[in-house]
Amino acid sequence: MSEATREVEYEQMLLGRHSFLHQRAGRRRHGALERSAYILLSRLEVQGPMSIGELSDAFGLDASTLNRQTAAMLRAGLAERVPDPEGGMARKFRMTEAGVDALREEREGVVASLERVMADWPEEDIAAFAAYLRRFNTGIERLSARPWPRP
């Protein structure tokens, strides 16, 4: 393993521990989305209604984990169960208006936090960083055979 790969591993581990972006500098906001809801709602936003089976395939998670996560979103009014729009037997999860609003508010807060973190970065550095992150993520998606649809 190269030294550069070891550095990527370490920095990726550190990135995973930072909850700053979702907690707004250590103060968890009342009503802030849990990380799992943020990710699930983001997927529903770009892909539309999905069943537990489709979510399981998309995330590589077992149905029991997704049942817990979607149940919490249903209780919070962020998603609702609807009949399959294509006539299938499975019911699907769709974002509610409250879910759309919560995701938009959370995303705006995360973007504002990112802007504070990168306030002294030139725009071309931010664009390069975004391109490298996309390349890194699409590499993971390719290896896992779980591409993430992008808007």
Short mmCIF file of N, CA and C in Angstrom, two decimals:
data_model
loop_
_atom_site.label_atom_id
_atom_site.label_comp_id
_atom_site.label_asym_id
_atom_site.label_seq_id
_atom_site.Cartn_x
_atom_site.Cartn_y
_atom_site.Cartn_z
N MET A 1 0.86 -1.17 0.00
CA MET A 1 0.00 0.00 0.00
C MET A 1 0.90 1.24 0.00
N SER A 2 0.60 2.17 -0.88
CA SER A 2 1.43 3.38 -0.96
C SER A 2 1.13 4.31 0.21
N GLU A 3 2.06 5.19 0.48
CA GLU A 3 1.88 6.17 1.55
C GLU A 3 0.69 7.09 1.24
N ALA A 4 0.53 7.45 -0.03
CA ALA A 4 -0.60 8.30 -0.41
C ALA A 4 -1.93 7.60 -0.13
N THR A 5 -2.01 6.29 -0.41
CA THR A 5 -3.25 5.55 -0.12
C THR A 5 -3.50 5.49 1.38
N ARG A 6 -2.44 5.36 2.17
CA ARG A 6 -2.59 5.39 3.63
C ARG A 6 -3.13 6.75 4.09
N GLU A 7 -2.66 7.81 3.46
CA GLU A 7 -3.16 9.15 3.81
C GLU A 7 -4.64 9.28 3.44
N VAL A 8 -5.04 8.76 2.28
CA VAL A 8 -6.45 8.80 1.88
C VAL A 8 -7.29 8.04 2.90
N GLU A 9 -6.82 6.86 3.32
CA GLU A 9 -7.56 6.07 4.31
C GLU A 9 -7.77 6.87 5.58
N TYR A 10 -6.71 7.50 6.06
CA TYR A 10 -6.79 8.23 7.32
C TYR A 10 -7.72 9.43 7.20
N GLU A 11 -7.57 10.18 6.13
CA GLU A 11 -8.42 11.36 5.95
C GLU A 11 -9.88 10.97 5.73
N GLN A 12 -10.12 9.86 5.04
CA GLN A 12 -11.49 9.38 4.83
C GLN A 12 -12.10 8.98 6.17
N MET A 13 -11.31 8.34 7.05
CA MET A 13 -11.78 7.98 8.38
C MET A 13 -12.15 9.24 9.16
N LEU A 14 -11.29 10.25 9.09
CA LEU A 14 -11.58 11.50 9.79
C LEU A 14 -12.83 12.18 9.24
N LEU A 15 -12.97 12.18 7.93
CA LEU A 15 -14.16 12.77 7.31
C LEU A 15 -15.43 12.09 7.81
N GLY A 16 -15.38 10.77 7.94
CA GLY A 16 -16.54 10.02 8.40
C GLY A 16 -16.94 10.35 9.83
N ARG A 17 -15.99 10.81 10.63
CA ARG A 17 -16.32 11.12 12.03
C ARG A 17 -16.88 12.52 12.21
N HIS A 18 -16.66 13.38 11.24
CA HIS A 18 -17.12 14.76 11.37
C HIS A 18 -18.63 14.83 11.22
N SER A 19 -19.28 15.19 12.30
CA SER A 19 -20.72 15.39 12.24
C SER A 19 -21.05 16.88 12.21
N PHE A 20 -20.01 17.70 12.15
CA PHE A 20 -20.16 19.15 12.14
C PHE A 20 -21.16 19.62 11.08
N LEU A 21 -21.06 19.04 9.90
CA LEU A 21 -21.89 19.53 8.81
C LEU A 21 -23.37 19.38 9.09
N HIS A 22 -23.74 18.30 9.78
CA HIS A 22 -25.16 18.08 10.08
C HIS A 22 -25.56 18.61 11.45
N GLN A 23 -24.58 18.93 12.28
CA GLN A 23 -24.91 19.39 13.62
C GLN A 23 -24.72 20.88 13.81
N ARG A 24 -24.23 21.57 12.79
CA ARG A 24 -24.04 23.02 12.85
C ARG A 24 -23.15 23.40 14.03
N ALA A 25 -21.91 23.02 13.94
CA ALA A 25 -20.89 23.41 14.93
C ALA A 25 -21.23 22.94 16.34
N GLY A 26 -21.68 21.70 16.46
CA GLY A 26 -21.86 21.10 17.77
C GLY A 26 -23.22 21.29 18.39
N ARG A 27 -24.11 21.99 17.75
CA ARG A 27 -25.45 22.20 18.30
C ARG A 27 -26.46 21.49 17.40
N ARG A 28 -26.88 20.30 17.80
CA ARG A 28 -27.86 19.57 17.00
C ARG A 28 -29.17 20.33 17.06
N ARG A 29 -29.65 20.70 15.88
CA ARG A 29 -30.88 21.47 15.81
C ARG A 29 -32.07 20.56 16.07
N HIS A 30 -33.07 21.08 16.73
CA HIS A 30 -34.32 20.35 16.88
C HIS A 30 -34.91 20.16 15.49
N GLY A 31 -35.28 18.94 15.18
CA GLY A 31 -35.88 18.67 13.89
C GLY A 31 -34.88 18.37 12.79
N ALA A 32 -33.58 18.43 13.10
CA ALA A 32 -32.57 18.11 12.07
C ALA A 32 -32.73 16.65 11.67
N LEU A 33 -32.46 16.37 10.41
CA LEU A 33 -32.60 15.02 9.91
C LEU A 33 -31.49 14.11 10.45
N GLU A 34 -31.87 12.91 10.81
CA GLU A 34 -30.88 11.89 11.11
C GLU A 34 -30.14 11.59 9.81
N ARG A 35 -28.91 11.11 9.95
CA ARG A 35 -28.08 10.83 8.78
C ARG A 35 -28.77 9.85 7.83
N SER A 36 -29.38 8.79 8.37
CA SER A 36 -30.03 7.79 7.51
C SER A 36 -31.20 8.41 6.75
N ALA A 37 -31.97 9.28 7.40
CA ALA A 37 -33.10 9.93 6.72
C ALA A 37 -32.59 10.86 5.63
N TYR A 38 -31.50 11.56 5.91
CA TYR A 38 -30.91 12.48 4.92
C TYR A 38 -30.52 11.71 3.66
N ILE A 39 -29.88 10.56 3.84
CA ILE A 39 -29.43 9.77 2.70
C ILE A 39 -30.61 9.11 1.99
N LEU A 40 -31.55 8.53 2.73
CA LEU A 40 -32.72 7.91 2.10
C LEU A 40 -33.56 8.93 1.34
N LEU A 41 -33.81 10.07 1.96
CA LEU A 41 -34.60 11.10 1.28
C LEU A 41 -33.87 11.61 0.03
N SER A 42 -32.55 11.73 0.13
CA SER A 42 -31.77 12.16 -1.04
C SER A 42 -31.94 11.17 -2.20
N ARG A 43 -31.97 9.88 -1.88
CA ARG A 43 -32.15 8.87 -2.94
C ARG A 43 -33.56 8.95 -3.51
N LEU A 44 -34.55 9.07 -2.65
CA LEU A 44 -35.94 9.19 -3.13
C LEU A 44 -36.12 10.45 -3.98
N GLU A 45 -35.39 11.50 -3.64
CA GLU A 45 -35.48 12.75 -4.38
C GLU A 45 -35.06 12.55 -5.84
N VAL A 46 -33.96 11.83 -6.06
CA VAL A 46 -33.46 11.68 -7.43
C VAL A 46 -34.06 10.49 -8.17
N GLN A 47 -34.54 9.49 -7.43
CA GLN A 47 -35.04 8.29 -8.10
C GLN A 47 -36.54 8.15 -8.06
N GLY A 48 -37.21 8.83 -7.15
CA GLY A 48 -38.65 8.68 -7.02
C GLY A 48 -38.99 7.56 -6.06
N PRO A 49 -40.29 7.22 -5.96
CA PRO A 49 -40.72 6.20 -5.00
C PRO A 49 -39.99 4.88 -5.17
N MET A 50 -39.65 4.27 -4.03
CA MET A 50 -38.91 3.00 -4.04
C MET A 50 -39.49 2.07 -2.97
N SER A 51 -39.46 0.78 -3.26
CA SER A 51 -39.90 -0.24 -2.31
C SER A 51 -38.75 -0.60 -1.37
N ILE A 52 -39.07 -1.35 -0.33
CA ILE A 52 -38.02 -1.84 0.58
C ILE A 52 -37.00 -2.65 -0.21
N GLY A 53 -37.46 -3.49 -1.11
CA GLY A 53 -36.54 -4.31 -1.91
C GLY A 53 -35.62 -3.46 -2.77
N GLU A 54 -36.17 -2.42 -3.39
CA GLU A 54 -35.35 -1.53 -4.21
C GLU A 54 -34.35 -0.76 -3.35
N LEU A 55 -34.78 -0.32 -2.18
CA LEU A 55 -33.87 0.37 -1.27
C LEU A 55 -32.77 -0.58 -0.79
N SER A 56 -33.15 -1.82 -0.50
CA SER A 56 -32.17 -2.81 -0.07
C SER A 56 -31.11 -3.04 -1.15
N ASP A 57 -31.55 -3.18 -2.39
CA ASP A 57 -30.60 -3.33 -3.51
C ASP A 57 -29.73 -2.09 -3.67
N ALA A 58 -30.34 -0.91 -3.56
CA ALA A 58 -29.62 0.35 -3.78
C ALA A 58 -28.55 0.58 -2.72
N PHE A 59 -28.85 0.23 -1.47
CA PHE A 59 -27.94 0.54 -0.37
C PHE A 59 -27.13 -0.65 0.11
N GLY A 60 -27.51 -1.85 -0.32
CA GLY A 60 -26.81 -3.03 0.17
C GLY A 60 -27.09 -3.28 1.64
N LEU A 61 -28.28 -2.93 2.09
CA LEU A 61 -28.68 -3.12 3.48
C LEU A 61 -29.79 -4.15 3.55
N ASP A 62 -29.88 -4.84 4.69
CA ASP A 62 -30.96 -5.82 4.83
C ASP A 62 -32.29 -5.11 5.08
N ALA A 63 -33.36 -5.82 4.79
CA ALA A 63 -34.70 -5.24 4.88
C ALA A 63 -35.03 -4.79 6.30
N SER A 64 -34.55 -5.51 7.33
CA SER A 64 -34.88 -5.12 8.71
C SER A 64 -34.29 -3.75 9.05
N THR A 65 -33.08 -3.48 8.59
CA THR A 65 -32.47 -2.16 8.81
C THR A 65 -33.29 -1.08 8.12
N LEU A 66 -33.66 -1.34 6.89
CA LEU A 66 -34.44 -0.35 6.13
C LEU A 66 -35.84 -0.20 6.70
N ASN A 67 -36.42 -1.28 7.21
CA ASN A 67 -37.74 -1.17 7.85
C ASN A 67 -37.67 -0.23 9.04
N ARG A 68 -36.61 -0.33 9.84
CA ARG A 68 -36.47 0.59 11.00
C ARG A 68 -36.30 2.03 10.53
N GLN A 69 -35.44 2.22 9.53
CA GLN A 69 -35.17 3.58 9.05
C GLN A 69 -36.40 4.20 8.39
N THR A 70 -37.10 3.43 7.57
CA THR A 70 -38.29 3.98 6.90
C THR A 70 -39.43 4.19 7.90
N ALA A 71 -39.53 3.31 8.92
CA ALA A 71 -40.57 3.50 9.95
C ALA A 71 -40.36 4.82 10.67
N ALA A 72 -39.11 5.15 10.96
CA ALA A 72 -38.82 6.44 11.62
C ALA A 72 -39.21 7.60 10.71
N MET A 73 -38.95 7.47 9.40
CA MET A 73 -39.33 8.54 8.47
C MET A 73 -40.85 8.66 8.37
N LEU A 74 -41.55 7.52 8.40
CA LEU A 74 -43.02 7.56 8.36
C LEU A 74 -43.56 8.25 9.61
N ARG A 75 -43.03 7.88 10.79
CA ARG A 75 -43.48 8.50 12.05
C ARG A 75 -43.24 10.00 12.06
N ALA A 76 -42.13 10.41 11.47
CA ALA A 76 -41.80 11.84 11.43
C ALA A 76 -42.55 12.59 10.34
N GLY A 77 -43.30 11.87 9.51
CA GLY A 77 -44.06 12.51 8.44
C GLY A 77 -43.20 12.93 7.25
N LEU A 78 -42.00 12.35 7.12
CA LEU A 78 -41.09 12.71 6.04
C LEU A 78 -41.34 11.90 4.77
N ALA A 79 -41.97 10.74 4.93
CA ALA A 79 -42.27 9.86 3.81
C ALA A 79 -43.62 9.22 4.05
N GLU A 80 -44.18 8.68 2.99
CA GLU A 80 -45.45 7.97 3.08
C GLU A 80 -45.37 6.73 2.19
N ARG A 81 -46.21 5.76 2.51
CA ARG A 81 -46.31 4.56 1.67
C ARG A 81 -47.38 4.79 0.64
N VAL A 82 -47.05 4.42 -0.59
CA VAL A 82 -48.01 4.60 -1.70
C VAL A 82 -48.02 3.33 -2.53
N PRO A 83 -49.11 3.07 -3.23
CA PRO A 83 -49.11 1.94 -4.16
C PRO A 83 -48.06 2.17 -5.24
N ASP A 84 -47.53 1.08 -5.76
CA ASP A 84 -46.54 1.17 -6.84
C ASP A 84 -47.17 1.91 -8.01
N PRO A 85 -46.59 3.06 -8.42
CA PRO A 85 -47.16 3.82 -9.53
C PRO A 85 -47.20 3.02 -10.85
N GLU A 86 -46.36 1.98 -10.93
CA GLU A 86 -46.32 1.17 -12.15
C GLU A 86 -47.19 -0.08 -12.02
N GLY A 87 -47.99 -0.17 -10.96
CA GLY A 87 -48.94 -1.26 -10.81
C GLY A 87 -48.40 -2.51 -10.14
N GLY A 88 -47.19 -2.49 -9.64
CA GLY A 88 -46.62 -3.66 -8.96
C GLY A 88 -47.30 -3.91 -7.64
N MET A 89 -46.99 -5.06 -7.05
CA MET A 89 -47.61 -5.46 -5.78
C MET A 89 -47.04 -4.70 -4.58
N ALA A 90 -45.75 -4.43 -4.62
CA ALA A 90 -45.09 -3.81 -3.45
C ALA A 90 -45.53 -2.36 -3.29
N ARG A 91 -45.65 -1.97 -2.03
CA ARG A 91 -45.89 -0.56 -1.76
C ARG A 91 -44.54 0.14 -1.76
N LYS A 92 -44.56 1.40 -2.11
CA LYS A 92 -43.31 2.15 -2.20
C LYS A 92 -43.33 3.32 -1.24
N PHE A 93 -42.15 3.82 -0.96
CA PHE A 93 -42.00 4.99 -0.11
C PHE A 93 -41.79 6.20 -0.99
N ARG A 94 -42.51 7.26 -0.67
CA ARG A 94 -42.42 8.51 -1.40
C ARG A 94 -42.26 9.63 -0.38
N MET A 95 -41.48 10.62 -0.75
CA MET A 95 -41.30 11.77 0.13
C MET A 95 -42.62 12.53 0.26
N THR A 96 -42.89 13.01 1.46
CA THR A 96 -44.02 13.90 1.66
C THR A 96 -43.53 15.33 1.43
N GLU A 97 -44.45 16.26 1.42
CA GLU A 97 -44.06 17.68 1.31
C GLU A 97 -43.16 18.07 2.48
N ALA A 98 -43.48 17.53 3.67
CA ALA A 98 -42.63 17.80 4.84
C ALA A 98 -41.24 17.21 4.63
N GLY A 99 -41.14 16.05 4.00
CA GLY A 99 -39.85 15.45 3.70
C GLY A 99 -39.05 16.28 2.72
N VAL A 100 -39.73 16.77 1.70
CA VAL A 100 -39.07 17.64 0.71
C VAL A 100 -38.53 18.89 1.40
N ASP A 101 -39.36 19.50 2.24
CA ASP A 101 -38.94 20.71 2.95
C ASP A 101 -37.79 20.43 3.92
N ALA A 102 -37.87 19.33 4.66
CA ALA A 102 -36.82 18.99 5.62
C ALA A 102 -35.49 18.72 4.91
N LEU A 103 -35.56 18.01 3.79
CA LEU A 103 -34.34 17.72 3.04
C LEU A 103 -33.74 19.01 2.48
N ARG A 104 -34.57 19.88 1.94
CA ARG A 104 -34.08 21.15 1.40
C ARG A 104 -33.44 21.99 2.51
N GLU A 105 -34.08 22.07 3.66
CA GLU A 105 -33.54 22.84 4.77
C GLU A 105 -32.22 22.25 5.27
N GLU A 106 -32.18 20.93 5.41
CA GLU A 106 -30.95 20.29 5.87
C GLU A 106 -29.82 20.49 4.86
N ARG A 107 -30.14 20.31 3.57
CA ARG A 107 -29.11 20.47 2.54
C ARG A 107 -28.59 21.91 2.52
N GLU A 108 -29.47 22.89 2.66
CA GLU A 108 -29.03 24.29 2.69
C GLU A 108 -28.11 24.54 3.89
N GLY A 109 -28.42 23.91 5.02
CA GLY A 109 -27.58 24.05 6.19
C GLY A 109 -26.21 23.40 6.00
N VAL A 110 -26.20 22.24 5.36
CA VAL A 110 -24.93 21.56 5.09
C VAL A 110 -24.09 22.38 4.13
N VAL A 111 -24.73 22.92 3.09
CA VAL A 111 -24.00 23.75 2.13
C VAL A 111 -23.44 24.98 2.82
N ALA A 112 -24.21 25.60 3.71
CA ALA A 112 -23.72 26.77 4.45
C ALA A 112 -22.52 26.39 5.32
N SER A 113 -22.58 25.22 5.94
CA SER A 113 -21.44 24.75 6.75
C SER A 113 -20.22 24.51 5.88
N LEU A 114 -20.42 23.89 4.71
CA LEU A 114 -19.31 23.67 3.79
C LEU A 114 -18.71 24.99 3.33
N GLU A 115 -19.56 25.98 3.09
CA GLU A 115 -19.05 27.29 2.67
C GLU A 115 -18.19 27.92 3.76
N ARG A 116 -18.57 27.70 5.03
CA ARG A 116 -17.74 28.23 6.13
C ARG A 116 -16.40 27.49 6.19
N VAL A 117 -16.44 26.17 6.04
CA VAL A 117 -15.20 25.38 6.07
C VAL A 117 -14.26 25.80 4.95
N MET A 118 -14.81 26.04 3.77
CA MET A 118 -13.98 26.33 2.58
C MET A 118 -13.97 27.81 2.22
N ALA A 119 -14.24 28.67 3.18
CA ALA A 119 -14.36 30.11 2.91
C ALA A 119 -13.11 30.70 2.29
N ASP A 120 -11.95 30.17 2.64
CA ASP A 120 -10.70 30.72 2.11
C ASP A 120 -10.15 29.93 0.92
N TRP A 121 -10.96 29.04 0.36
CA TRP A 121 -10.54 28.25 -0.81
C TRP A 121 -10.92 29.00 -2.09
N PRO A 122 -10.05 29.01 -3.07
CA PRO A 122 -10.45 29.55 -4.38
C PRO A 122 -11.52 28.64 -5.00
N GLU A 123 -12.40 29.24 -5.78
CA GLU A 123 -13.49 28.49 -6.41
C GLU A 123 -12.97 27.30 -7.22
N GLU A 124 -11.83 27.47 -7.91
CA GLU A 124 -11.30 26.36 -8.71
C GLU A 124 -10.84 25.20 -7.82
N ASP A 125 -10.39 25.46 -6.60
CA ASP A 125 -10.04 24.37 -5.67
C ASP A 125 -11.29 23.62 -5.22
N ILE A 126 -12.36 24.36 -4.97
CA ILE A 126 -13.62 23.72 -4.56
C ILE A 126 -14.14 22.84 -5.71
N ALA A 127 -14.08 23.34 -6.93
CA ALA A 127 -14.53 22.56 -8.09
C ALA A 127 -13.66 21.32 -8.27
N ALA A 128 -12.35 21.44 -8.09
CA ALA A 128 -11.46 20.29 -8.22
C ALA A 128 -11.75 19.27 -7.12
N PHE A 129 -11.98 19.74 -5.89
CA PHE A 129 -12.30 18.84 -4.78
C PHE A 129 -13.60 18.09 -5.08
N ALA A 130 -14.62 18.80 -5.58
CA ALA A 130 -15.89 18.16 -5.93
C ALA A 130 -15.67 17.10 -7.01
N ALA A 131 -14.85 17.40 -7.99
CA ALA A 131 -14.58 16.44 -9.07
C ALA A 131 -13.86 15.20 -8.53
N TYR A 132 -12.91 15.39 -7.62
CA TYR A 132 -12.23 14.24 -7.02
C TYR A 132 -13.18 13.42 -6.16
N LEU A 133 -14.05 14.08 -5.40
CA LEU A 133 -15.03 13.33 -4.60
C LEU A 133 -15.97 12.52 -5.49
N ARG A 134 -16.42 13.11 -6.58
CA ARG A 134 -17.30 12.40 -7.51
C ARG A 134 -16.55 11.19 -8.08
N ARG A 135 -15.32 11.38 -8.47
CA ARG A 135 -14.52 10.29 -9.02
C ARG A 135 -14.33 9.18 -7.98
N PHE A 136 -14.03 9.57 -6.75
CA PHE A 136 -13.87 8.60 -5.66
C PHE A 136 -15.17 7.82 -5.44
N ASN A 137 -16.29 8.55 -5.33
CA ASN A 137 -17.58 7.90 -5.11
C ASN A 137 -17.99 7.00 -6.26
N THR A 138 -17.78 7.46 -7.49
CA THR A 138 -18.17 6.61 -8.63
C THR A 138 -17.28 5.37 -8.72
N GLY A 139 -16.04 5.45 -8.25
CA GLY A 139 -15.19 4.26 -8.18
C GLY A 139 -15.75 3.26 -7.18
N ILE A 140 -16.17 3.73 -6.02
CA ILE A 140 -16.79 2.86 -5.02
C ILE A 140 -18.07 2.25 -5.59
N GLU A 141 -18.88 3.09 -6.23
CA GLU A 141 -20.14 2.61 -6.81
C GLU A 141 -19.90 1.55 -7.87
N ARG A 142 -18.87 1.72 -8.66
CA ARG A 142 -18.53 0.75 -9.71
C ARG A 142 -18.15 -0.58 -9.07
N LEU A 143 -17.29 -0.56 -8.06
CA LEU A 143 -16.85 -1.79 -7.41
C LEU A 143 -17.98 -2.49 -6.66
N SER A 144 -18.89 -1.72 -6.09
CA SER A 144 -20.00 -2.31 -5.34
C SER A 144 -21.19 -2.64 -6.23
N ALA A 145 -21.13 -2.21 -7.50
CA ALA A 145 -22.24 -2.40 -8.45
C ALA A 145 -23.52 -1.72 -7.94
N ARG A 146 -23.35 -0.58 -7.27
CA ARG A 146 -24.49 0.19 -6.75
C ARG A 146 -24.34 1.66 -7.13
N PRO A 147 -24.55 1.96 -8.40
CA PRO A 147 -24.41 3.37 -8.81
C PRO A 147 -25.48 4.24 -8.15
N TRP A 148 -25.09 5.45 -7.87
CA TRP A 148 -26.02 6.41 -7.27
C TRP A 148 -26.46 7.35 -8.39
N PRO A 149 -27.77 7.44 -8.61
CA PRO A 149 -28.22 8.37 -9.66
C PRO A 149 -27.93 9.80 -9.24
N ARG A 150 -27.45 10.57 -10.17
CA ARG A 150 -27.14 11.97 -9.87
C ARG A 150 -28.11 12.85 -10.65
N PRO A 151 -28.50 13.94 -10.01
CA PRO A 151 -29.44 14.85 -10.73
C PRO A 151 -28.81 15.48 -11.94
#
